[in-house]
CSV table of C-alpha atoms and ligand atoms in Angstrom, one decimal:
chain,number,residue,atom,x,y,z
V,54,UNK,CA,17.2,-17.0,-72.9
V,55,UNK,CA,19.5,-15.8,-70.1
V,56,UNK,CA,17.4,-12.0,-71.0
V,57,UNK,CA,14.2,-14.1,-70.0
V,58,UNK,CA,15.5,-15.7,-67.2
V,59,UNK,CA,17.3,-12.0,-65.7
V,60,UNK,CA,13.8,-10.6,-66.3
V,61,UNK,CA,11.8,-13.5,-64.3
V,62,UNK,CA,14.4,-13.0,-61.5
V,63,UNK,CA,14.2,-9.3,-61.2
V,64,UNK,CA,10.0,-9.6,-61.6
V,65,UNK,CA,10.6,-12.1,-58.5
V,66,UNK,CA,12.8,-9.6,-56.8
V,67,UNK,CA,10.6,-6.7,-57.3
V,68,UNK,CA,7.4,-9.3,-56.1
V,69,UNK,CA,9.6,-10.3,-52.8
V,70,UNK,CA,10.5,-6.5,-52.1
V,71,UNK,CA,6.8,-5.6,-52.3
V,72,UNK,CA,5.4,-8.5,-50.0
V,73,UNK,CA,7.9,-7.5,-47.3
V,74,UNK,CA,7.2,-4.0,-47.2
V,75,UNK,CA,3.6,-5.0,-47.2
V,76,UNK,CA,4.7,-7.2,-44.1
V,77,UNK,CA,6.1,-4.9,-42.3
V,78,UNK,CA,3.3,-2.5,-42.7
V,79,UNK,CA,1.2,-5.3,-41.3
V,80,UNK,CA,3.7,-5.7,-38.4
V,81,UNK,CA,3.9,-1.7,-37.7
V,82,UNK,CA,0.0,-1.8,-37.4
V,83,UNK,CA,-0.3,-4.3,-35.2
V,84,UNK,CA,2.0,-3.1,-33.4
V,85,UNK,CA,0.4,0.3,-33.1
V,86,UNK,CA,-2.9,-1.1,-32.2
V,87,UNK,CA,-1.3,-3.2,-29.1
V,88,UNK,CA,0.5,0.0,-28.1
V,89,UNK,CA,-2.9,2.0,-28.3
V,90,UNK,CA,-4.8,-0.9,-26.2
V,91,UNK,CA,-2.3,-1.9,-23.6
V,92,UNK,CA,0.2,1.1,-23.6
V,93,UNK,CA,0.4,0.9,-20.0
V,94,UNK,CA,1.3,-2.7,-19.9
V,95,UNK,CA,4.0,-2.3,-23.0
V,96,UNK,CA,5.7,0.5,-21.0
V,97,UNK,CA,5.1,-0.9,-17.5
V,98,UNK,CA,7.0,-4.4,-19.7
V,99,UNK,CA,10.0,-1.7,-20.6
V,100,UNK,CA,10.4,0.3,-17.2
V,101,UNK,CA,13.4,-1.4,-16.9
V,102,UNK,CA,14.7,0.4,-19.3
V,103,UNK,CA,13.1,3.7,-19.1
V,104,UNK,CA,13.2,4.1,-14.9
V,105,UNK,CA,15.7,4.1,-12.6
V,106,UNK,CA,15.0,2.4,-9.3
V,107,UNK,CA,15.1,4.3,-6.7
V,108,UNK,CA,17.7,5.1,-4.6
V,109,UNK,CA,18.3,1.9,-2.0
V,110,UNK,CA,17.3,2.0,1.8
V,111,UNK,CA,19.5,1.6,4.3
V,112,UNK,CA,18.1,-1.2,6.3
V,113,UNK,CA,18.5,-1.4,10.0
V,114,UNK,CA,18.4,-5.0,11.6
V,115,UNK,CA,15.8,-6.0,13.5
V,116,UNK,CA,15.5,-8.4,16.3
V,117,UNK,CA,12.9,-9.9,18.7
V,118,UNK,CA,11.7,-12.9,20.1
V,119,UNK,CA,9.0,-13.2,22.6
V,120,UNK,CA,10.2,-13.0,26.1
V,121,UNK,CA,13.3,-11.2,26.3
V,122,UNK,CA,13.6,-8.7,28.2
V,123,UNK,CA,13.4,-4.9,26.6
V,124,UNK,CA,16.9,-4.1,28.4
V,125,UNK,CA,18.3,-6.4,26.3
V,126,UNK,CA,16.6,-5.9,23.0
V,127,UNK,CA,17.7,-2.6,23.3
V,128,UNK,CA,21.4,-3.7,23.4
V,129,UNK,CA,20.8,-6.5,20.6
V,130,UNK,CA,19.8,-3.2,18.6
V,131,UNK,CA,22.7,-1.3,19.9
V,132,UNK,CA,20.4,0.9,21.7
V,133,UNK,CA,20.4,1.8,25.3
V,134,UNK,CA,17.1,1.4,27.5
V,135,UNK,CA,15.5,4.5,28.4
V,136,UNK,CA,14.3,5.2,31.9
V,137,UNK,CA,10.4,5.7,31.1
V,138,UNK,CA,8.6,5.1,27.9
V,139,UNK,CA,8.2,7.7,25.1
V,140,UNK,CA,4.2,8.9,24.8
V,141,UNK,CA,3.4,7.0,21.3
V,142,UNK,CA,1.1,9.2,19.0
V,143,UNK,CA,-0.3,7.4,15.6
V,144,UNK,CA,-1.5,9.6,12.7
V,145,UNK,CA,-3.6,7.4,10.4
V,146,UNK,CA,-5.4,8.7,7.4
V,147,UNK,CA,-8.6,7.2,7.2
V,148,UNK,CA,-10.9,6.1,4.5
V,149,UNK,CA,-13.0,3.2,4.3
V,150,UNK,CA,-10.7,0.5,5.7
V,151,UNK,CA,-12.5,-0.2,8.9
V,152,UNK,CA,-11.9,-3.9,10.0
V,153,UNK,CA,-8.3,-2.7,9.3
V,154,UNK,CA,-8.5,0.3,11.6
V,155,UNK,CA,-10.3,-2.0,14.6
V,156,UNK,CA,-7.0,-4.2,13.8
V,157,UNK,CA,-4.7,-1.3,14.0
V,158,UNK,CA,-6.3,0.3,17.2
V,159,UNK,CA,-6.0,-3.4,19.0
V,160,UNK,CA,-2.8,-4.1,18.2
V,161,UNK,CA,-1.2,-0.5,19.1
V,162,UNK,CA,-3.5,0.4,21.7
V,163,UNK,CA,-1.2,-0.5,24.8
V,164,UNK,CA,1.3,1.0,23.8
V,165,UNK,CA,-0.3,4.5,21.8
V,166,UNK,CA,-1.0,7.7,24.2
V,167,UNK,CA,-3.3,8.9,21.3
V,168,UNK,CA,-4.6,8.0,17.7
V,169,UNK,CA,-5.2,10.7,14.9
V,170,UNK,CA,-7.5,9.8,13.1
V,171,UNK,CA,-8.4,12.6,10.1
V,172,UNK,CA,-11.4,11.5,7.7
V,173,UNK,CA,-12.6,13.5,4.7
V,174,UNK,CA,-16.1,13.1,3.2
V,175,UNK,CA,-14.5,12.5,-0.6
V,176,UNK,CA,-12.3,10.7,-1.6
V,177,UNK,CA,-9.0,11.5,-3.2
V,178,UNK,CA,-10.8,11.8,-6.7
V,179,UNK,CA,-13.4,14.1,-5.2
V,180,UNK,CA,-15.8,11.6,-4.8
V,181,UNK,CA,-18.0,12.0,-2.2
V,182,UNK,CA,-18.1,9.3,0.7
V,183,UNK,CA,-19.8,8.9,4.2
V,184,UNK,CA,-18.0,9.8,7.3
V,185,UNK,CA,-17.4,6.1,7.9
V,186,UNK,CA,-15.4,6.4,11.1
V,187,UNK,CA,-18.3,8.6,12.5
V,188,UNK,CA,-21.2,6.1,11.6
V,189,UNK,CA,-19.5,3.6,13.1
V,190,UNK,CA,-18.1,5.0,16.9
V,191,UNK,CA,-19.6,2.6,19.1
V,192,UNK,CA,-17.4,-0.1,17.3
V,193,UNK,CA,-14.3,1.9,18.5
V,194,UNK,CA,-15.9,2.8,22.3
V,195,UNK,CA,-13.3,0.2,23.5
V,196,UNK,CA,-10.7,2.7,22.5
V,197,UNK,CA,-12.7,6.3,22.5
V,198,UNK,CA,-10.3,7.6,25.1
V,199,UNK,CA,-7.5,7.8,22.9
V,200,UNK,CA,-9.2,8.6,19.7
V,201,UNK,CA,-8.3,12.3,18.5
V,202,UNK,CA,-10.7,12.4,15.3
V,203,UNK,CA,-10.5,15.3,13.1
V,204,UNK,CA,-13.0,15.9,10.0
V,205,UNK,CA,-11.5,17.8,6.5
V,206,UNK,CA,-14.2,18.8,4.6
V,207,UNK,CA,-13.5,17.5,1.3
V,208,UNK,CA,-13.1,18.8,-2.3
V,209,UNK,CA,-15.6,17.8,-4.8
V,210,UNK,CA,-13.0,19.2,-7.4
V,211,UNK,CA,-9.8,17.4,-8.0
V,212,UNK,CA,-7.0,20.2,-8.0
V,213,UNK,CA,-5.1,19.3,-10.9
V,214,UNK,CA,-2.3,19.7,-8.7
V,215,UNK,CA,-2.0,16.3,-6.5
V,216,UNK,CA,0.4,18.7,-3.9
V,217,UNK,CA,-2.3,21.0,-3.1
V,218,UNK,CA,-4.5,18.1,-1.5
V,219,UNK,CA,-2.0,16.9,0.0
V,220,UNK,CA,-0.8,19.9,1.4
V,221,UNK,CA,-4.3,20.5,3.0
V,222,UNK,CA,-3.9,16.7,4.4
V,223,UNK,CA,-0.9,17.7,5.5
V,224,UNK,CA,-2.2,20.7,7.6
V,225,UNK,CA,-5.2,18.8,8.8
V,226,UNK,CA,-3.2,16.0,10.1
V,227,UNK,CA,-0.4,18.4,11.8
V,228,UNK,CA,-2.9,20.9,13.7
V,229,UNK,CA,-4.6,16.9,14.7
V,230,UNK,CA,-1.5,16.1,16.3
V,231,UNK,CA,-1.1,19.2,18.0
V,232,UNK,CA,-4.5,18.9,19.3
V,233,UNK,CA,-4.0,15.9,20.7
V,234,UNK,CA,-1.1,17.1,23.1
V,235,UNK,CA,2.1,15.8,21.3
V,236,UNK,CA,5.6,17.4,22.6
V,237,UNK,CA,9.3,17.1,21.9
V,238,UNK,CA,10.6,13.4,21.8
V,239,UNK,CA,7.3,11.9,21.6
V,240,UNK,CA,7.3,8.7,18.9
V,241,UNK,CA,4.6,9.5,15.8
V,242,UNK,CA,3.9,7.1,13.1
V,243,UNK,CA,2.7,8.3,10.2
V,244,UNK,CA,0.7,5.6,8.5
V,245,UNK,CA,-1.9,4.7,6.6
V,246,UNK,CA,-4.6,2.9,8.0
V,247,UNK,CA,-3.2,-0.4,6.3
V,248,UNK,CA,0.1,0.2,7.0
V,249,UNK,CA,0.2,-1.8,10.7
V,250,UNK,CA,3.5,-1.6,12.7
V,251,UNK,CA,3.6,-4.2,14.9
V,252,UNK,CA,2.5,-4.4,18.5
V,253,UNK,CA,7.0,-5.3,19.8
V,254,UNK,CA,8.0,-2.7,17.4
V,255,UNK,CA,6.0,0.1,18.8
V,256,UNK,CA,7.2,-1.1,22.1
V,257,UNK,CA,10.7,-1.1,21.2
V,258,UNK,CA,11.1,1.8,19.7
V,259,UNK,CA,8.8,3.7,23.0
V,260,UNK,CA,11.5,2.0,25.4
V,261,UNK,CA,14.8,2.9,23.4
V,262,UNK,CA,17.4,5.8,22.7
V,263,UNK,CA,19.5,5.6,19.9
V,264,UNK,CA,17.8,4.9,16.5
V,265,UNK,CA,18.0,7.5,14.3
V,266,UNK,CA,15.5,10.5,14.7
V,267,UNK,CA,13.0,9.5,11.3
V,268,UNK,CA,13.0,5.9,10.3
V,269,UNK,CA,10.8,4.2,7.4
V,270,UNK,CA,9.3,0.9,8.4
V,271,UNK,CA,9.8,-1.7,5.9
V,272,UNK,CA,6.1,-3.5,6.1
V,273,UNK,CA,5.0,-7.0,4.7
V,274,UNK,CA,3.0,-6.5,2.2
V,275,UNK,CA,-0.1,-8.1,1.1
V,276,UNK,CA,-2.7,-8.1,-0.7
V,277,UNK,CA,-6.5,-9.0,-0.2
V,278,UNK,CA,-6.1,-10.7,2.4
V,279,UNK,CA,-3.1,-11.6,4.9
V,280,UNK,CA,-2.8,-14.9,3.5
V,281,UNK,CA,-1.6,-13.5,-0.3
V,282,UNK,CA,1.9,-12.5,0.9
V,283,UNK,CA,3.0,-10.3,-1.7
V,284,UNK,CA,7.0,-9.6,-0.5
V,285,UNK,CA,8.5,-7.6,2.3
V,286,UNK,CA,8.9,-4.4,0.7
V,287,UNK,CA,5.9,-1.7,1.7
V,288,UNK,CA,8.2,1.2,2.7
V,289,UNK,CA,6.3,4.5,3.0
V,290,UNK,CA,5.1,4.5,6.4
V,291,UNK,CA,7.2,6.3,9.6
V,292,UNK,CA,8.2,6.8,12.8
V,293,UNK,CA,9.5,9.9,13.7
V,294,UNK,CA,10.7,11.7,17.4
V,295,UNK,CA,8.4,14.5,17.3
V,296,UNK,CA,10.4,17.9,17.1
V,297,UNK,CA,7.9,21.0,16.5
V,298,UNK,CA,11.0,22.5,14.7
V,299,UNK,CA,10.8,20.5,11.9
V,300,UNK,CA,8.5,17.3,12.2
V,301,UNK,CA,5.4,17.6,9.4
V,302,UNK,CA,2.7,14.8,8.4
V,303,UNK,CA,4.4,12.9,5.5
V,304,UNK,CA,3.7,9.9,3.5
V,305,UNK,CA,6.4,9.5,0.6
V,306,UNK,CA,10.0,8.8,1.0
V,307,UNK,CA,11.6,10.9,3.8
V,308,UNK,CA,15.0,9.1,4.6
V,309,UNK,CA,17.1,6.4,3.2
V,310,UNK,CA,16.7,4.5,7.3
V,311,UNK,CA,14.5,2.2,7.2
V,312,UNK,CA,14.2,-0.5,10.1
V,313,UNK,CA,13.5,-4.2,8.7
V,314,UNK,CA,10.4,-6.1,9.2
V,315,UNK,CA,8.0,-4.0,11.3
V,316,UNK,CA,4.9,-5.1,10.3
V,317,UNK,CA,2.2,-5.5,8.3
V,318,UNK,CA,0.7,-3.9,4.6
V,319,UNK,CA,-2.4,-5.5,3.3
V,320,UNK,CA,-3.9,-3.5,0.3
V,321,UNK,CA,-7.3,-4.2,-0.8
V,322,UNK,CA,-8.5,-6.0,2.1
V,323,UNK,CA,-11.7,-5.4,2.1
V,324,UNK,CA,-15.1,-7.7,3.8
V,325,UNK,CA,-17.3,-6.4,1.2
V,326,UNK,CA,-17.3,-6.4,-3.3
V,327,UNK,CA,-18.3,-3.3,-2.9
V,328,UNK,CA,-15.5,-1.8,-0.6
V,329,UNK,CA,-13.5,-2.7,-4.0
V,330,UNK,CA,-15.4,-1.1,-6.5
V,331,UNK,CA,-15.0,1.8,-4.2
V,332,UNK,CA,-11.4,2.0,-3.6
V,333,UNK,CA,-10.8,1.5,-7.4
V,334,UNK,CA,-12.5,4.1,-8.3
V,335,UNK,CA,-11.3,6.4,-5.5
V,336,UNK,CA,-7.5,5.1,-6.0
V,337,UNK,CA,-5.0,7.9,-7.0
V,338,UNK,CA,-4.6,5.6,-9.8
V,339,UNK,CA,-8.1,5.4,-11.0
V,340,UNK,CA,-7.0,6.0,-14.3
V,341,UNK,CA,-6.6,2.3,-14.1
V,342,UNK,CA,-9.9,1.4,-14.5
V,343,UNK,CA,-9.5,1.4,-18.2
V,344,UNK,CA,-12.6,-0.9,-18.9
V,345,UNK,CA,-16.3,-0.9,-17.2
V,346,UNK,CA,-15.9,-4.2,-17.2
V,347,UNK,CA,-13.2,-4.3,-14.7
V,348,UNK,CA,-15.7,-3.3,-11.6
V,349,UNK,CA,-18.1,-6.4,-12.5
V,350,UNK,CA,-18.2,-8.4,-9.2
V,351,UNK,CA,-17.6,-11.8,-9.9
V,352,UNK,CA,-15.3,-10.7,-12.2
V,353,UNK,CA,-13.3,-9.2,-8.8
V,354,UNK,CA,-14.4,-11.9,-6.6
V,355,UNK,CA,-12.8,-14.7,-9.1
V,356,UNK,CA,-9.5,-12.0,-9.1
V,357,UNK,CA,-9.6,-11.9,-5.2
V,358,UNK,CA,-10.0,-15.9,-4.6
V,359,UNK,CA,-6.7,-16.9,-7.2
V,360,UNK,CA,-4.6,-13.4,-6.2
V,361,UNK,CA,-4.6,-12.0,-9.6
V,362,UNK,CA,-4.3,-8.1,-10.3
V,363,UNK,CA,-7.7,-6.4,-9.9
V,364,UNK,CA,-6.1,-3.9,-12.8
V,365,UNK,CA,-4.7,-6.1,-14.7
V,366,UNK,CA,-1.5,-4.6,-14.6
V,367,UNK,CA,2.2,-5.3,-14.6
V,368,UNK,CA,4.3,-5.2,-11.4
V,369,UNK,CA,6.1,-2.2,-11.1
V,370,UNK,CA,9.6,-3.8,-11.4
V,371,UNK,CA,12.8,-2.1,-12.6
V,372,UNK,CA,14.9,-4.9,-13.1
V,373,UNK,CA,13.8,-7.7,-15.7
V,374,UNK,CA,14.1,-10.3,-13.6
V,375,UNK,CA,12.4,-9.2,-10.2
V,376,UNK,CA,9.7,-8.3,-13.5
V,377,UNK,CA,9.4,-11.7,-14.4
V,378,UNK,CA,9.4,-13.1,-11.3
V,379,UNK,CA,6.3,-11.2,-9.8
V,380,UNK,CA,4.2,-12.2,-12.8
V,381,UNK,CA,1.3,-13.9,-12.4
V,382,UNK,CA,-0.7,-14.4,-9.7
V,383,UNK,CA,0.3,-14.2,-5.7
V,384,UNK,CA,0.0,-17.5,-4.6
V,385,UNK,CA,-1.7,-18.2,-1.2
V,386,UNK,CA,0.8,-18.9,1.8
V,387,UNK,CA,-1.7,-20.8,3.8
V,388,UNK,CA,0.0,-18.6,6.8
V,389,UNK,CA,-2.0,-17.4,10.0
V,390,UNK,CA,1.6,-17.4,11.8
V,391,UNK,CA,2.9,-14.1,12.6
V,392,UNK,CA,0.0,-12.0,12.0
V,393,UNK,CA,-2.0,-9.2,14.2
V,394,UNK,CA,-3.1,-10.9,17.4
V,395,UNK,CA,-6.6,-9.2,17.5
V,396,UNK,CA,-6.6,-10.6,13.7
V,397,UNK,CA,-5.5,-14.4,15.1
V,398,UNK,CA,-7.6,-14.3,18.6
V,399,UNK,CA,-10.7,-13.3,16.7
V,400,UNK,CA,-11.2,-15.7,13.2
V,401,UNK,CA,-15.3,-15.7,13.2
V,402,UNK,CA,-14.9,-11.7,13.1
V,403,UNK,CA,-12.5,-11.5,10.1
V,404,UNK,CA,-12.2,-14.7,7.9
V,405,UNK,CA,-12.0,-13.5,4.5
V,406,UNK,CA,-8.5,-11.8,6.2
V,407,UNK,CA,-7.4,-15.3,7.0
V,408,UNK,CA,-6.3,-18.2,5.0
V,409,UNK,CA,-9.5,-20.8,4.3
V,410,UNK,CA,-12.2,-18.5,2.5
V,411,UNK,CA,-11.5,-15.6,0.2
V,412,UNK,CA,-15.4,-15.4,-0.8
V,413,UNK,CA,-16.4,-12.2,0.0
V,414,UNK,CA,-20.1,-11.2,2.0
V,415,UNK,CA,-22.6,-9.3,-0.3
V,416,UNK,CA,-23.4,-6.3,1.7
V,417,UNK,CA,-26.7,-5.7,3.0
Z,1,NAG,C1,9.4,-16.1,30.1
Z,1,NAG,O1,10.3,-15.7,31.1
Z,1,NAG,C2,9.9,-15.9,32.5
Z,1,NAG,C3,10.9,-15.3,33.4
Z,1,NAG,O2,12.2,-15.2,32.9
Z,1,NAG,C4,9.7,-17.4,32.7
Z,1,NAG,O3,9.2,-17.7,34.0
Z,1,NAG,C5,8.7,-17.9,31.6
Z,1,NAG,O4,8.5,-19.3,31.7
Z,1,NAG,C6,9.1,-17.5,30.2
Z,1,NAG,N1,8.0,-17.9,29.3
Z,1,NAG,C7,8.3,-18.5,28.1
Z,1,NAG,C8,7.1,-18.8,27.3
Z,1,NAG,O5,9.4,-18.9,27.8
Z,2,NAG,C1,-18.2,18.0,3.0
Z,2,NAG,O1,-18.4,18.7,4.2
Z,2,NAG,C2,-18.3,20.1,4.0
Z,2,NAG,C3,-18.4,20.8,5.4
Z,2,NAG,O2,-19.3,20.2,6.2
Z,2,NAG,C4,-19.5,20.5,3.2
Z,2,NAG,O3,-19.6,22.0,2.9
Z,2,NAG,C5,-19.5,19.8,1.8
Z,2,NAG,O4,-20.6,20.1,1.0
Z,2,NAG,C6,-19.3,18.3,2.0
Z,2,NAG,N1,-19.1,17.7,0.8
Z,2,NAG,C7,-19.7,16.6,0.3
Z,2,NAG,C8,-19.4,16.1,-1.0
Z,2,NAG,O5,-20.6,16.1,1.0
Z,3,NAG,C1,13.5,24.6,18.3
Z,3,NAG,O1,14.0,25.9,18.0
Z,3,NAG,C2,14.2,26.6,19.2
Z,3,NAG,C3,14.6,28.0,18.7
Z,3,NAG,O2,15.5,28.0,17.6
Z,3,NAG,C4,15.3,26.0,20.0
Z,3,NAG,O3,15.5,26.7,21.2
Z,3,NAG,C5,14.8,24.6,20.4
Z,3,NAG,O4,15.8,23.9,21.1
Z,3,NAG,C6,14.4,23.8,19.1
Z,3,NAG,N1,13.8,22.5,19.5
Z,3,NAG,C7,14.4,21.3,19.2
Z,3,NAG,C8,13.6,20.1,19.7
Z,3,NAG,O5,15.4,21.2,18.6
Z,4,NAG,C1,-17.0,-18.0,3.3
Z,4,NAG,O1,-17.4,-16.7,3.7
Z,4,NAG,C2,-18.6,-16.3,3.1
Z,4,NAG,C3,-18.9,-14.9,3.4
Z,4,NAG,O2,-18.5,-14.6,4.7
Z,4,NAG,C4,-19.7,-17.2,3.6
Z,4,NAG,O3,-21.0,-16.9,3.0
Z,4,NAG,C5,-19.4,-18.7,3.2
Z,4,NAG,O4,-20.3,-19.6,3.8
Z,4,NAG,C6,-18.0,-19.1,3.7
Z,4,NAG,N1,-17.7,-20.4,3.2
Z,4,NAG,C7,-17.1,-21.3,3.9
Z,4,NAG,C8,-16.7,-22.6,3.1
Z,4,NAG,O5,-16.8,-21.2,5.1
């Protein structure tokens, strides 16, 4: 009897033992096929555990408010007024972000002695593009005085090495600066065309001594459209005082000064579908574009209108909780308050940049 009953038990055991090894094989597959189909996202999930942030800014204060005077917001600053202005010179990489660049060139034009403006005829990826800025002058005659625009003929074949075209950006962009006339203690911003300091920044920073030599400026980003406010932390743009020792076109992370809320970062903000489909593709992270699918334009236009991820990815977060909390769509601010003015004074030119209608035109 009890011979039975052992026997019974250990056939049960042996059954039970089987079924969860069988399970577990089940889980490791299924694991292994959502690692193969969303890797990126799995390890974008775990970069809090895998990257270290980076290391933190030191953030300057800034102040303004409209009508004070400059001698003053120089001292609220800790800065001293300077006798004359500093010449302002703005090196902008541009691609296809035109609405954005008439923006830029309104808002900094009182205050910029020149804009660079270097445009390549591919893309990052070695696509090739039209000379956009060129096709377009007349819409930039109101500013064709100032405009220094230099042409790098572009590479067709992506150097594995991401350094080498960017040292060849670099170059173009230095010998456009020196072309345009800048000297010692001149202000440069090194930008890209979406990366908009404000109008009062500019103006400060022409009218003060005293901030340190290279500054980031911390940016509002957004994205699609200034009425998705994403957060306050687009960082890679710069201001420098020009010294022809040492100052060199840069766009990553030069110092650890970075001066507080100077402006404005809208990515993807684009009038047309098409724009999109372009800049995905031609994104250093086209890699991204994982499925066809993803560049169908109602699929992008329904992305655009609720301020969802056009890639489908995670934030890149390093801390579970800032993770978390920037999952999900961007939700709309309903905002047209602090903005560009060129942006504000002129609606009917630019409302899919403006809170009320994210439907984008169908190019003609
Ligand atoms: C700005 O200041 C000037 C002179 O101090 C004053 O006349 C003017 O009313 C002020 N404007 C605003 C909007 O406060
Ligand atoms: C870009 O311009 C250069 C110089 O004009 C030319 O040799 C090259 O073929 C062009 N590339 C493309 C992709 O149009
Ligand atoms: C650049 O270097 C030269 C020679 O070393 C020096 O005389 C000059 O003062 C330097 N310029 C600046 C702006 O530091
Ligand atoms: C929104 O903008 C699109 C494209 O500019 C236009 O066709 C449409 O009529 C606009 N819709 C509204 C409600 O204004």
């Amino acid at each position: 009897m009890i011979k039975l009953w052992r026997e019974g038990r250990s056939r049960v055991l042996v059954l039970r033992r089987k079924l969860s090894i069988l399970l577990l094989l089940c889980l490791s597959a299924i694991c292994g096929l959502v690692i193969y189909f969303h890797g990126k996202t799995v390890s974008y999930f775990l970069r809090p555990i895998w990257d270290t942030p980076p290391k933190p800014f030191q953030v300057i204060p800034h102040y303004y408010a409209e009508n004070i005077s400059l001698a003053r917001l120089c001292e609220l600053h800790g800065w001293s007024l300077r006798k004359n202005p500093r010449r302002v010179f703005d090196a902008v990489m541009f691609s296809n972000e035109i609405d954005l660049l008439e923006i830029r060139l309104q808002e900094l034009m009182p205050y910029v002695t020149k804009f660079v403006v270097l445009e390549s005829n591919t893309t990052f990826t070695g696509q090739p593009k039209p000379l956009i800025y060129q096709n377009h002058e007349q819409r930039f005659s109101f500013v064709r005085d100032k405009v220094v625009y230099s042409f790098l003929p572009g590479q067709t074949v992506t150097p594995k090495d991401p350094f080498v075209n960017e040292g060849r950006q670099r170059r173009a962009m230095d010998h456009g600066l020196h072309a345009a006339g800048v000297a010692d203690g001149d202000l440069v911003i090194m930008a890209d065309v979406d990366e908009i300091p404000s109008a009062h920044t500019i103006r400060l920073l022409q009218s003060c001594d005293g901030f340190p030599s290279i500054m980031h400026l911390q940016l509002r980003n957004y994205l699609y459209s200034y009425e998705f406010h994403v957060d306050f932390n687009s960082w890679r743009s710069a201001v420098y005082i020009f010294d022809s020792n040492v100052t060199s076109y840069q766009h990553g992370r030069v110092t650890d000064k970075i001066l507080a809320d100077a402006g404005w970062h809208c990515s993807f903000c684009f009038r047309y579908i098409s724009d999109f489909i372009f800049k995905m593709q031609a994104y250093s992270h086209s890699d991204r574009v994982r499925y066809s699918s993803y560049l169908d334009p109602v699929r992008i236009q329904d992305i655009i209108c609720h301020g969802r991820d056009l890639f489908e990815m995670l934030p890149e977060e390093f801390s579970f909780r800032e993770l978390i909390g920037k999952m999900g769509s961007v939700a709309s601010s309903f905002s047209g308050v602090y903005l560009p003015a060129y942006l504000v004074e002129n609606p009917q030119k630019f409302p899919f940049l403006l809170p009320g209608n994210c439907t984008r035109e169908v190019e003609v």
